[in-house]
Coordinates of C-alpha atoms and ligand atoms in Angstrom, one line a residue:
Chain A
M1487 CA 100.1 81.5 60.5
A1488 CA 99.9 82.3 64.2
E1489 CA 100.5 85.6 65.6
I1490 CA 103.9 86.0 67.4
A1491 CA 103.9 87.4 70.9
L1492 CA 107.6 86.9 71.5
S1493 CA 110.4 86.5 69.0
V1494 CA 113.9 86.1 69.8
E1495 CA 116.5 85.8 67.0
G1496 CA 120.1 84.9 67.1
L1497 CA 120.8 86.1 70.6
H1498 CA 124.3 86.2 71.8
K1499 CA 125.5 87.3 75.3
S1500 CA 128.8 86.8 76.9
F1501 CA 129.9 88.0 80.4
D1502 CA 133.1 89.3 81.5
P1503 CA 133.7 87.6 84.8
G1504 CA 136.4 89.7 86.1
L1505 CA 140.1 90.4 85.8
F1506 CA 142.2 87.6 84.4
E1507 CA 139.4 85.4 83.6
R1508 CA 138.2 84.2 80.3
R1509 CA 135.0 85.7 79.0
V1510 CA 132.1 83.2 79.2
D1511 CA 129.7 82.9 76.2
V1512 CA 126.4 82.2 77.8
L1513 CA 124.0 82.5 75.0
K1514 CA 125.2 81.4 71.6
G1515 CA 122.7 82.4 68.9
L1516 CA 119.5 81.6 70.6
S1517 CA 116.3 81.9 68.6
L1518 CA 112.7 81.1 69.5
E1519 CA 109.1 82.1 68.8
V1520 CA 106.2 82.1 71.2
H1521 CA 102.7 82.4 69.5
R1522 CA 100.1 84.5 70.8
G1523 CA 97.9 82.9 73.4
E1524 CA 100.1 79.9 74.0
T1525 CA 101.7 78.6 77.3
F1526 CA 105.4 78.0 76.5
G1527 CA 107.7 76.2 78.7
F1528 CA 111.4 77.0 78.8
L1529 CA 113.6 74.1 80.0
G1530 CA 117.2 73.6 80.4
P1531 CA 119.6 72.4 83.0
N1532 CA 121.2 74.7 85.8
G1533 CA 123.4 77.4 84.0
A1534 CA 122.0 76.8 80.5
G1535 CA 121.1 80.5 80.2
K1536 CA 117.3 80.6 80.8
T1537 CA 117.6 83.6 83.4
T1538 CA 120.0 85.2 81.1
T1539 CA 117.6 85.0 78.2
I1540 CA 114.7 86.2 80.3
K1541 CA 116.8 89.2 81.5
A1542 CA 117.6 90.0 77.8
I1543 CA 113.9 90.0 76.9
T1544 CA 112.9 92.2 79.9
G1545 CA 115.7 94.7 79.1
L1546 CA 117.7 94.2 82.3
I1547 CA 120.8 93.2 80.2
R1548 CA 121.7 94.0 76.7
P1549 CA 122.5 91.2 74.5
D1550 CA 125.8 91.4 72.4
R1551 CA 123.9 90.6 69.2
G1552 CA 120.5 89.6 68.1
R1553 CA 117.0 90.9 67.9
I1554 CA 114.1 90.6 70.3
S1555 CA 110.5 91.6 69.7
V1556 CA 107.5 91.5 71.9
C1557 CA 104.0 91.7 70.2
G1558 CA 105.8 92.9 67.0
L1559 CA 107.5 95.8 68.8
P1560 CA 111.2 96.1 69.5
H1561 CA 111.6 94.9 73.1
D1562 CA 113.3 98.1 74.4
R1563 CA 110.4 100.3 73.4
L1564 CA 108.4 101.2 76.6
E1565 CA 105.2 100.2 74.6
A1566 CA 106.6 96.7 74.5
R1567 CA 107.5 96.8 78.1
A1568 CA 104.1 97.7 79.1
R1569 CA 102.8 94.5 77.5
I1570 CA 105.1 92.4 79.7
G1571 CA 104.3 91.1 83.1
F1572 CA 107.7 89.8 84.7
M1573 CA 108.2 87.7 87.8
A1574 CA 112.0 87.3 88.5
E1575 CA 113.7 84.1 89.6
Q1576 CA 113.8 85.1 93.4
P1577 CA 111.4 87.3 95.0
Y1578 CA 113.1 90.5 96.0
V1579 CA 112.0 92.4 98.9
Y1580 CA 111.6 95.9 100.1
N1581 CA 111.9 95.7 104.0
H1582 CA 110.3 99.0 104.5
L1583 CA 106.9 98.2 102.6
T1584 CA 103.9 96.1 103.3
G1585 CA 102.6 93.8 100.7
R1586 CA 99.9 96.3 99.7
E1587 CA 102.2 99.3 99.5
F1588 CA 104.6 97.1 97.2
L1589 CA 101.8 96.6 94.8
E1590 CA 100.6 100.2 94.9
F1591 CA 104.1 101.4 94.1
H1592 CA 104.2 99.0 91.1
A1593 CA 100.8 100.2 90.0
E1594 CA 102.1 103.7 89.9
L1595 CA 105.1 102.5 87.7
L1596 CA 102.6 101.0 85.3
A1597 CA 100.7 104.4 85.2
L1598 CA 97.4 102.5 86.0
P1599 CA 94.4 105.1 86.3
R1600 CA 94.8 106.4 89.8
A1601 CA 91.1 105.9 90.6
R1602 CA 91.5 102.1 89.8
V1603 CA 94.7 101.2 91.6
G1604 CA 93.2 100.4 95.0
A1605 CA 90.6 98.0 93.4
R1606 CA 93.2 96.4 91.0
V1607 CA 95.7 95.9 93.8
A1608 CA 92.9 94.3 96.0
E1609 CA 92.0 92.1 92.9
V1610 CA 95.5 90.6 92.3
L1611 CA 96.0 90.2 96.1
E1612 CA 92.9 88.0 96.0
L1613 CA 94.2 86.2 92.9
V1614 CA 97.3 85.1 94.7
S1615 CA 95.6 84.5 98.0
M1616 CA 97.5 87.2 99.9
T1617 CA 94.6 89.4 100.9
G1618 CA 95.0 88.4 104.6
A1619 CA 98.6 89.3 104.8
A1620 CA 98.6 92.4 102.6
N1621 CA 99.0 94.9 105.5
R1622 CA 102.1 93.1 107.0
A1623 CA 105.6 94.2 106.3
M1624 CA 107.2 92.4 103.4
R1625 CA 110.4 91.4 105.6
T1626 CA 108.1 89.1 107.6
F1627 CA 106.9 87.1 104.5
S1628 CA 107.9 83.5 103.8
K1629 CA 109.5 82.7 100.6
G1630 CA 106.3 81.4 99.2
M1631 CA 104.4 84.5 100.2
L1632 CA 107.0 86.7 98.6
Q1633 CA 106.7 84.6 95.5
R1634 CA 102.9 85.0 95.4
L1635 CA 103.4 88.9 95.8
S1636 CA 106.0 88.8 92.9
L1637 CA 103.5 87.1 90.9
A1638 CA 100.7 89.5 91.9
Q1639 CA 103.1 92.3 90.7
A1640 CA 103.6 90.7 87.4
L1641 CA 99.8 90.4 86.9
L1642 CA 99.0 93.9 88.0
G1643 CA 99.0 95.6 84.6
R1644 CA 97.0 92.7 82.9
P1645 CA 100.0 91.9 80.6
E1646 CA 99.6 90.3 77.2
L1647 CA 102.8 88.4 77.8
L1648 CA 103.5 86.9 81.1
I1649 CA 107.2 86.1 81.6
L1650 CA 107.9 83.9 84.7
D1651 CA 111.3 82.8 85.8
E1652 CA 110.8 79.5 87.7
P1653 CA 107.4 80.5 89.3
M1654 CA 106.9 77.3 91.2
S1655 CA 110.1 76.7 92.8
G1656 CA 110.2 76.9 96.4
L1657 CA 106.5 76.5 96.8
D1658 CA 104.6 73.9 98.7
P1659 CA 102.3 71.6 96.8
V1660 CA 99.3 73.7 97.5
G1661 CA 101.4 76.8 96.3
R1662 CA 102.4 74.9 93.2
R1663 CA 98.9 74.0 92.4
D1664 CA 97.6 77.6 92.9
V1665 CA 100.4 78.8 90.5
R1666 CA 99.6 76.2 88.0
D1667 CA 95.8 77.2 88.1
L1668 CA 96.7 80.9 87.9
I1669 CA 98.8 80.2 84.7
L1670 CA 95.9 78.2 83.3
A1671 CA 93.4 81.0 84.2
E1672 CA 95.7 83.5 82.5
K1673 CA 95.9 81.3 79.3
E1674 CA 92.1 81.2 79.4
R1675 CA 92.0 85.0 79.3
G1676 CA 94.2 84.9 76.3
T1677 CA 97.4 85.8 77.9
T1678 CA 100.6 84.4 76.5
V1679 CA 102.7 82.7 79.1
F1680 CA 106.4 82.1 78.8
F1681 CA 107.9 80.4 81.8
S1682 CA 111.1 78.6 82.8
S1683 CA 110.9 75.6 85.1
H1684 CA 112.6 72.5 86.4
I1685 CA 109.4 70.9 87.3
I1686 CA 108.7 68.6 84.3
P1687 CA 105.3 67.1 85.4
D1688 CA 104.0 70.8 85.7
V1689 CA 105.4 71.7 82.3
E1690 CA 104.0 68.6 80.8
T1691 CA 100.6 69.4 82.2
I1692 CA 100.2 73.0 81.3
C1693 CA 102.4 73.8 78.3
D1694 CA 101.4 73.9 74.6
R1695 CA 104.9 73.9 73.5
V1696 CA 108.4 73.8 75.1
A1697 CA 111.9 74.7 74.1
I1698 CA 114.9 72.9 75.6
L1699 CA 117.9 75.0 76.1
V1700 CA 121.3 73.5 76.5
D1701 CA 124.6 75.5 76.7
G1702 CA 123.1 78.5 75.3
T1703 CA 121.3 77.3 72.2
V1704 CA 117.8 75.7 71.8
R1705 CA 118.2 72.0 71.3
A1706 CA 114.7 71.1 70.7
V1707 CA 111.4 73.0 70.4
G1708 CA 107.8 71.7 69.8
E1709 CA 104.7 70.5 71.3
V1710 CA 105.1 68.3 74.3
R1711 CA 103.1 65.5 72.5
E1712 CA 105.4 65.7 69.4
L1713 CA 108.6 65.7 71.4
V1714 CA 107.6 62.8 73.5
A1715 CA 106.5 60.8 70.2
Q1716 CA 110.0 61.3 68.7
E1717 CA 111.2 59.6 71.8
A1718 CA 108.6 56.7 71.7
E1719 CA 110.7 54.6 69.3
A1720 CA 111.8 52.1 72.1
Y1721 CA 110.5 48.6 73.1
E1722 CA 110.4 46.4 76.0
L1723 CA 110.6 42.7 75.6
S1724 CA 110.6 39.7 77.9
F1725 CA 111.7 36.3 77.0
V1726 CA 112.6 33.0 78.5
G1727 CA 115.0 30.3 77.6
G1728 CA 118.0 32.4 76.7
D1729 CA 120.5 34.8 78.0
A1730 CA 120.5 38.6 77.3
V1731 CA 124.3 38.7 77.8
D1732 CA 124.8 36.5 74.7
L1733 CA 122.8 38.7 72.5
E1734 CA 124.4 40.6 69.7
T1735 CA 121.8 43.2 69.1
P1736 CA 122.6 46.4 70.9
L1737 CA 120.2 46.9 74.0
L1738 CA 119.4 50.0 75.9
A1739 CA 118.9 48.1 79.1
S1740 CA 118.5 44.6 80.5
H1741 CA 117.5 42.9 83.7
R1742 CA 117.1 39.4 84.7
G1743 CA 113.8 38.6 86.5
S1744 CA 113.0 35.3 88.5
D1745 CA 112.1 33.3 85.4
A1746 CA 112.4 35.7 82.4
W1747 CA 114.7 38.3 81.0
W1748 CA 113.5 41.8 80.4
V1749 CA 115.2 44.0 77.9
R1750 CA 114.8 47.4 76.2
V1751 CA 115.8 48.1 72.6
A1752 CA 115.7 51.0 70.3
G1753 CA 112.9 50.7 67.7
E1754 CA 115.3 50.3 64.8
H1755 CA 116.8 47.2 66.5
R1756 CA 113.4 45.6 67.3
D1757 CA 113.2 43.3 64.4
A1758 CA 116.7 42.2 64.4
L1759 CA 116.3 41.3 68.1
I1760 CA 113.1 39.3 67.6
R1761 CA 114.9 37.4 64.7
E1762 CA 118.0 36.7 66.9
L1763 CA 115.9 35.5 69.8
A1764 CA 113.9 33.1 67.4
A1765 CA 117.3 31.7 66.0
S1766 CA 118.7 31.1 69.5
G1767 CA 115.5 29.2 70.6
A1768 CA 114.4 31.7 73.2
R1769 CA 110.6 32.3 73.5
L1770 CA 109.3 35.8 73.5
V1771 CA 106.7 36.4 76.2
A1772 CA 105.8 40.0 75.9
L1773 CA 106.6 43.2 73.6
S1774 CA 105.3 46.6 74.2
P1775 CA 106.3 50.0 73.1
V1776 CA 107.7 52.3 75.8
R1777 CA 105.7 55.4 76.2
S1778 CA 108.4 57.9 76.9
T1779 CA 107.7 60.8 79.1
L1780 CA 108.9 64.4 78.7
E1781 CA 111.2 63.6 81.6
E1782 CA 113.1 61.0 79.7
F1783 CA 113.3 63.3 76.7
V1784 CA 114.5 66.2 78.7
L1785 CA 117.2 64.0 80.5
R1786 CA 118.6 62.8 77.3
H1787 CA 119.0 66.2 76.0
Y1788 CA 120.3 67.6 79.4
E1789 CA 123.0 64.9 79.6
G1790 CA 124.0 65.2 76.0
G1791 CA 124.9 68.8 77.1
G1792 CA 128.6 69.2 76.0
R1793 CA 128.1 68.2 72.4
Chain B
M29 CA 106.6 111.5 85.1
R30 CA 104.5 109.4 87.4
A31 CA 107.2 106.7 87.5
V32 CA 109.8 109.2 88.6
A33 CA 107.5 110.6 91.2
A34 CA 106.6 107.1 92.4
I35 CA 110.2 106.1 92.7
A36 CA 111.2 109.3 94.5
R37 CA 108.4 108.8 97.0
N38 CA 109.3 105.4 97.6
T39 CA 112.9 106.3 98.3
F40 CA 111.8 109.0 100.6
R41 CA 109.6 106.7 102.5
E42 CA 112.4 104.2 102.8
A43 CA 114.8 106.8 104.1
L44 CA 112.2 107.9 106.7
R45 CA 111.5 104.4 107.8
D46 CA 115.2 103.8 108.0
R47 CA 115.0 106.5 110.7
V48 CA 117.1 109.1 109.2
L49 CA 115.2 111.7 111.0
Y50 CA 117.0 110.6 114.1
L51 CA 120.0 112.4 112.8
F52 CA 118.0 115.5 113.0
L53 CA 116.9 114.9 116.4
G54 CA 120.6 114.4 117.3
F55 CA 121.4 117.7 115.7
A56 CA 118.6 119.4 117.6
V57 CA 119.8 118.2 121.0
L58 CA 123.5 118.9 120.3
L59 CA 122.7 122.5 119.2
L60 CA 120.5 123.2 122.2
V61 CA 123.2 121.8 124.6
C62 CA 126.0 123.6 122.9
S63 CA 124.2 126.9 122.8
K64 CA 123.5 126.8 126.4
L65 CA 127.3 126.0 126.9
F66 CA 128.4 128.9 124.5
G67 CA 126.2 131.1 126.5
L68 CA 128.2 130.3 129.7
L69 CA 131.5 130.2 128.1
T70 CA 131.9 133.0 125.5
V71 CA 132.5 136.5 126.7
G72 CA 132.3 138.2 123.5
D73 CA 129.6 137.7 120.8
E74 CA 127.7 134.6 121.7
G75 CA 125.2 135.1 118.8
K76 CA 127.9 134.8 116.2
V77 CA 129.2 131.6 117.8
I78 CA 125.8 130.0 117.9
K79 CA 125.1 131.0 114.3
D80 CA 128.5 129.8 113.0
F81 CA 128.2 126.6 115.0
G82 CA 124.8 125.9 113.9
L83 CA 125.3 126.5 110.3
A84 CA 128.4 124.4 110.5
G85 CA 126.5 121.7 112.1
I86 CA 123.6 121.8 109.6
Q87 CA 126.2 121.3 106.8
L88 CA 127.9 118.4 108.5
F89 CA 124.7 116.6 109.3
T90 CA 123.1 117.0 105.9
M91 CA 126.5 116.0 104.4
L92 CA 126.4 112.8 106.4
I93 CA 122.8 112.0 105.2
A94 CA 123.7 112.9 101.6
V95 CA 126.8 110.8 101.6
M96 CA 125.5 107.8 103.7
M97 CA 122.1 107.5 102.6
S98 CA 122.4 108.1 98.9
V99 CA 125.0 105.5 97.9
L100 CA 123.3 103.0 100.4
L101 CA 119.8 103.5 98.9
I102 CA 120.7 103.4 95.3
S103 CA 123.1 100.3 95.7
R104 CA 120.6 98.6 98.0
E105 CA 117.9 98.6 95.2
V106 CA 120.4 97.3 92.6
D107 CA 122.0 94.8 94.8
S108 CA 118.9 93.5 96.4
R109 CA 117.5 93.4 92.9
T110 CA 114.2 95.1 93.7
V111 CA 115.4 97.2 90.6
Y112 CA 114.4 94.1 88.3
N113 CA 110.8 94.6 89.0
I114 CA 110.9 98.4 88.3
L115 CA 113.0 98.2 85.1
A116 CA 111.0 95.4 83.5
K117 CA 108.1 97.8 83.6
P118 CA 107.7 100.7 81.2
V119 CA 110.3 102.7 83.1
R120 CA 113.4 104.2 81.6
R121 CA 116.7 103.7 83.3
W122 CA 117.1 107.5 83.7
Q123 CA 113.6 107.7 85.3
F124 CA 114.8 105.3 87.8
L125 CA 118.0 107.2 88.5
I126 CA 116.4 110.7 88.6
G127 CA 113.6 109.3 90.8
K128 CA 116.1 107.9 93.3
Y129 CA 118.0 111.2 93.3
L130 CA 114.9 113.4 93.8
G131 CA 113.8 111.1 96.6
L132 CA 117.2 111.4 98.3
L133 CA 117.4 115.1 97.9
A134 CA 113.9 115.4 99.4
T135 CA 115.2 113.4 102.4
V136 CA 118.2 115.9 102.7
A137 CA 116.0 118.9 102.1
V138 CA 113.5 117.8 104.8
N139 CA 116.2 117.3 107.3
L140 CA 117.9 120.5 106.3
A141 CA 114.7 122.4 106.8
L142 CA 114.1 120.9 110.2
M143 CA 117.6 121.7 111.4
T144 CA 117.3 125.2 110.1
A145 CA 114.1 125.6 111.9
V146 CA 115.7 124.5 115.1
L147 CA 118.6 127.0 114.6
L148 CA 116.1 129.8 113.8
L149 CA 114.2 128.9 117.0
V150 CA 117.3 128.8 119.1
T151 CA 118.4 132.2 117.9
V152 CA 115.0 133.7 118.5
V153 CA 114.8 132.2 121.9
Y154 CA 118.4 132.8 123.0
L155 CA 119.3 135.8 121.1
R156 CA 115.9 137.5 120.5
E157 CA 116.7 138.0 117.0
F158 CA 115.4 136.6 113.6
D159 CA 118.2 136.5 111.1
A160 CA 117.0 135.7 107.6
G161 CA 120.6 135.3 106.4
L162 CA 120.5 131.9 108.2
L163 CA 117.8 130.9 105.6
F164 CA 119.9 132.0 102.8
A165 CA 123.0 130.2 104.1
A166 CA 121.0 127.1 104.5
A167 CA 119.6 127.3 101.0
M168 CA 123.1 127.5 99.7
T169 CA 124.0 124.4 101.7
L170 CA 121.0 122.7 100.1
L171 CA 122.5 123.6 96.7
E172 CA 125.7 122.1 97.8
M173 CA 124.0 118.9 99.0
A174 CA 122.2 118.8 95.6
L175 CA 125.6 118.5 93.9
L176 CA 126.9 116.1 96.5
T177 CA 124.0 113.8 96.2
A178 CA 124.4 113.8 92.3
F179 CA 128.1 112.7 92.9
A180 CA 126.8 110.0 95.3
T181 CA 124.3 109.0 92.6
L182 CA 127.3 108.8 90.2
F183 CA 129.5 106.7 92.4
A184 CA 126.5 104.4 93.3
V185 CA 126.3 103.3 89.7
L186 CA 130.1 103.2 89.1
T187 CA 131.3 101.4 92.1
R188 CA 130.4 99.3 95.1
P189 CA 128.6 100.9 98.0
M190 CA 131.8 101.1 100.4
L191 CA 133.8 102.7 97.7
G192 CA 131.1 104.9 96.6
T193 CA 130.6 106.3 100.0
V194 CA 134.4 106.9 100.5
F195 CA 134.5 108.7 97.0
T196 CA 131.6 110.9 97.8
L197 CA 133.2 111.9 101.1
A198 CA 136.4 112.5 99.3
V199 CA 134.6 114.9 96.9
F200 CA 133.2 116.7 99.8
V201 CA 136.5 117.0 101.6
I202 CA 138.6 117.8 98.4
G203 CA 135.8 120.1 97.2
H204 CA 136.4 122.3 100.1
V205 CA 140.1 122.5 100.2
A206 CA 141.0 122.2 96.4
E207 CA 140.8 125.9 95.9
D208 CA 143.1 126.6 98.8
I209 CA 145.6 123.9 97.7
W210 CA 145.4 125.3 94.2
L211 CA 146.4 128.7 95.4
L212 CA 149.1 127.4 97.7
T213 CA 150.8 125.4 94.9
Q214 CA 150.6 128.3 92.4
H215 CA 154.3 128.7 92.6
V216 CA 155.3 125.1 93.0
D217 CA 156.6 123.7 89.8
S218 CA 158.3 120.6 90.8
G219 CA 157.3 117.2 89.7
I220 CA 153.8 115.7 89.9
V221 CA 152.3 117.8 92.5
R222 CA 151.3 120.7 90.4
P223 CA 149.7 118.9 87.4
L224 CA 147.8 116.6 89.9
V225 CA 146.5 119.7 91.8
V226 CA 145.5 121.3 88.6
A227 CA 143.7 118.3 87.4
V228 CA 141.7 117.8 90.6
H229 CA 140.9 121.5 90.7
A230 CA 139.6 121.3 87.1
V231 CA 137.4 118.2 87.5
L232 CA 136.0 118.5 91.1
P233 CA 133.7 121.3 92.1
N234 CA 134.7 124.1 94.3
L235 CA 132.3 123.7 97.2
E236 CA 133.6 126.8 99.1
R237 CA 131.6 128.6 96.6
F238 CA 128.6 127.6 98.5
N239 CA 130.0 128.6 101.9
F240 CA 128.3 131.9 102.9
K241 CA 128.7 131.3 106.6
A242 CA 131.1 134.1 107.3
E243 CA 128.9 136.6 105.2
V244 CA 125.9 135.7 107.3
V245 CA 127.4 135.4 110.6
H246 CA 129.1 138.7 110.4
G247 CA 126.2 140.5 108.6
L248 CA 128.3 141.3 105.5
G249 CA 126.3 141.9 102.2
V250 CA 126.4 139.3 99.4
S251 CA 125.7 140.7 95.9
S252 CA 123.0 139.4 93.8
G253 CA 125.1 138.7 91.1
E254 CA 127.3 136.4 93.1
V255 CA 124.3 134.6 94.4
A256 CA 123.1 134.0 90.9
L257 CA 126.4 132.9 89.7
T258 CA 126.6 130.4 92.6
V259 CA 123.1 129.0 91.8
I260 CA 123.8 128.7 88.2
Y261 CA 127.1 127.0 89.0
G262 CA 125.5 124.5 91.3
L263 CA 122.7 123.6 89.1
A264 CA 124.8 123.2 86.1
Y265 CA 127.4 121.1 87.7
T266 CA 124.6 119.0 89.4
A267 CA 123.0 118.5 85.9
M268 CA 126.3 117.5 84.4
V269 CA 127.0 114.8 87.0
L270 CA 123.6 113.4 86.8
V271 CA 123.8 113.1 83.0
L272 CA 127.0 111.2 83.4
A273 CA 125.4 108.9 85.9
C274 CA 122.3 108.2 83.7
A275 CA 124.7 107.6 80.7
R276 CA 126.6 105.0 82.6
F277 CA 123.5 103.4 84.1
R278 CA 121.7 103.2 80.6
T279 CA 123.8 100.4 79.2
K280 CA 124.7 98.8 82.5
D281 CA 123.8 95.1 82.7
L282 CA 121.9 94.3 85.9
V283 CA 123.1 90.9 86.9
Ligands
ATP1282 N1 127.0 88.2 85.6 C1 127.5 87.2 85.2 N2 128.8 87.0 85.1 C2 129.4 85.8 84.6 N3 128.7 84.7 84.3 C3 127.3 84.7 84.4 C4 126.7 85.9 84.9 N4 125.4 85.7 85.0 C5 125.2 84.5 84.5 N5 126.5 83.9 84.2 C6 126.7 82.5 83.7 O1 125.8 82.3 82.7 C7 125.3 81.0 82.8 C8 123.8 80.9 82.6 O2 123.2 81.4 83.8 P1 121.6 81.5 83.8 O3 121.4 82.2 85.2 O4 121.1 82.2 82.7 O5 121.3 79.9 84.0 P2 119.8 79.3 84.2 O6 119.5 78.5 82.9 O7 118.8 80.4 84.6 O8 120.2 78.3 85.3 P3 119.2 77.9 86.6 O9 118.5 76.8 86.1 O10 120.2 77.6 87.7 O11 118.4 79.1 87.2 C9 125.8 80.4 84.0 O12 127.0 79.5 83.7 C10 126.3 81.5 84.9 O13 127.4 81.2 85.6
MG1283 MG1 117.7 80.7 86.2

């Protein structure tokens, strides 16, 4: 049984949007567990409640119901909070500080030993490649630079659990790769990383497990490989000498090429389709399983949202 | 406690870099120019006029800082969401709020100290006298501002910045006239006026208690008992308002 770094149980949260408007239920009994040392991707369409969940974990909002624990401690204990490194969805700026002052301020909040603050700040600046700009005012930074600084702030206290809300959004390809490498480096050190993202290929390459949040509940959770395998039950066939329009077997897709038909069919209907083609005198020229990607899996869940 | 100190220091630094000290410079220039004018205009006791005017100016300018900066700097941190990074760290909500409060109070105090120094300098140069009473009056103004800043902190967590500023200003104005109005309406017993006045009088502080200008300017004595009572009144009231602010902020969703 793996050790649990983050556990969320039956989380409910609704917001009061204001006078004369109906309360909106945003989280509807959300539960998930993140094992120690794993990199966990938190996916879901816009408005699914990812940021709300993350704010509840970091204590910025109070859930209406539900339990959250971090490394076995209730999440509102300061000892739990000290183990978390958090990077918010958007980087937020102090206009009056330089990058270095910003990090020094946060080092104080973490109560890092005074003698080590300077060295640690220099270290994380180096990690996010911001050493060169460290003495400039934050208000002159680009979005990507602010994002890096925000990440640096999250890494400052060597957290056991890193919680990142869309760490790669708004970054150029180099920045994205850097963040990816940083997450992998943290994983290497044994840090648990929990992050939300819309960039599926990144999630697919770096995450051990993912959860898919739709409409305030977790719709699917598991290893990327497992989830994709569930989906792989589809086949592509090509045939000549017949017409796909006449087929009775339900198809997922069909397309007429120059001399052959190309169709896609769910695994359960594969054999029926082959029999039907044989009976109608068409000739099968190719058959292959569709290797589904996480992207397709995710799309299917996002689009099935309302139900 | 390091967190409180760090937040206070950051707030103080923000205020300085927002150039609040310009207000102090404005005061200094105004006082110097006016003192010169008073010297030319007044026949009688120019010393009293300068002291009275100087103390009133100090009160007005520090009030402006307390009212404008306080609500602004607290709501700025919440609205611009820099507060997310702070509160996701091992920092309690009340530590954040008290840190902000102390940083603001330090800003007010430094300005007040500088203005008082200018006033002392002017009295020494123009009037050739050093009046320690001015220091006492300034200290009482600081106490008043400690209370007013606490109200600003409360309003900053209760409402939007604009409203918060207006409310804090209202506390300042009403706090200075409530007692008089209360006395004036002693014998009015028609309709809503009386209960309203009584309610306001009961809830809002009586800021005239911190006003020792007349005593200082005219060189009247102030009993130590009265000073002690005023200090206790100011500190207790401030603590109460801050506790309310922290209680409200403790459960607030930061969205
Ligand atoms: N303060 C609030 N008041 C009312 N509704 C809110 C509030 N905050 C969030 N919501 C609603 O909660 C839902 C979830 O929002 P949340 O920010 O958690 O989504 P998300 O999954 O992070 O989306 P995105 O991918 O766009 O970042 C949205 O429908 C949003 O409108
Ligand atoms: Mg979000």
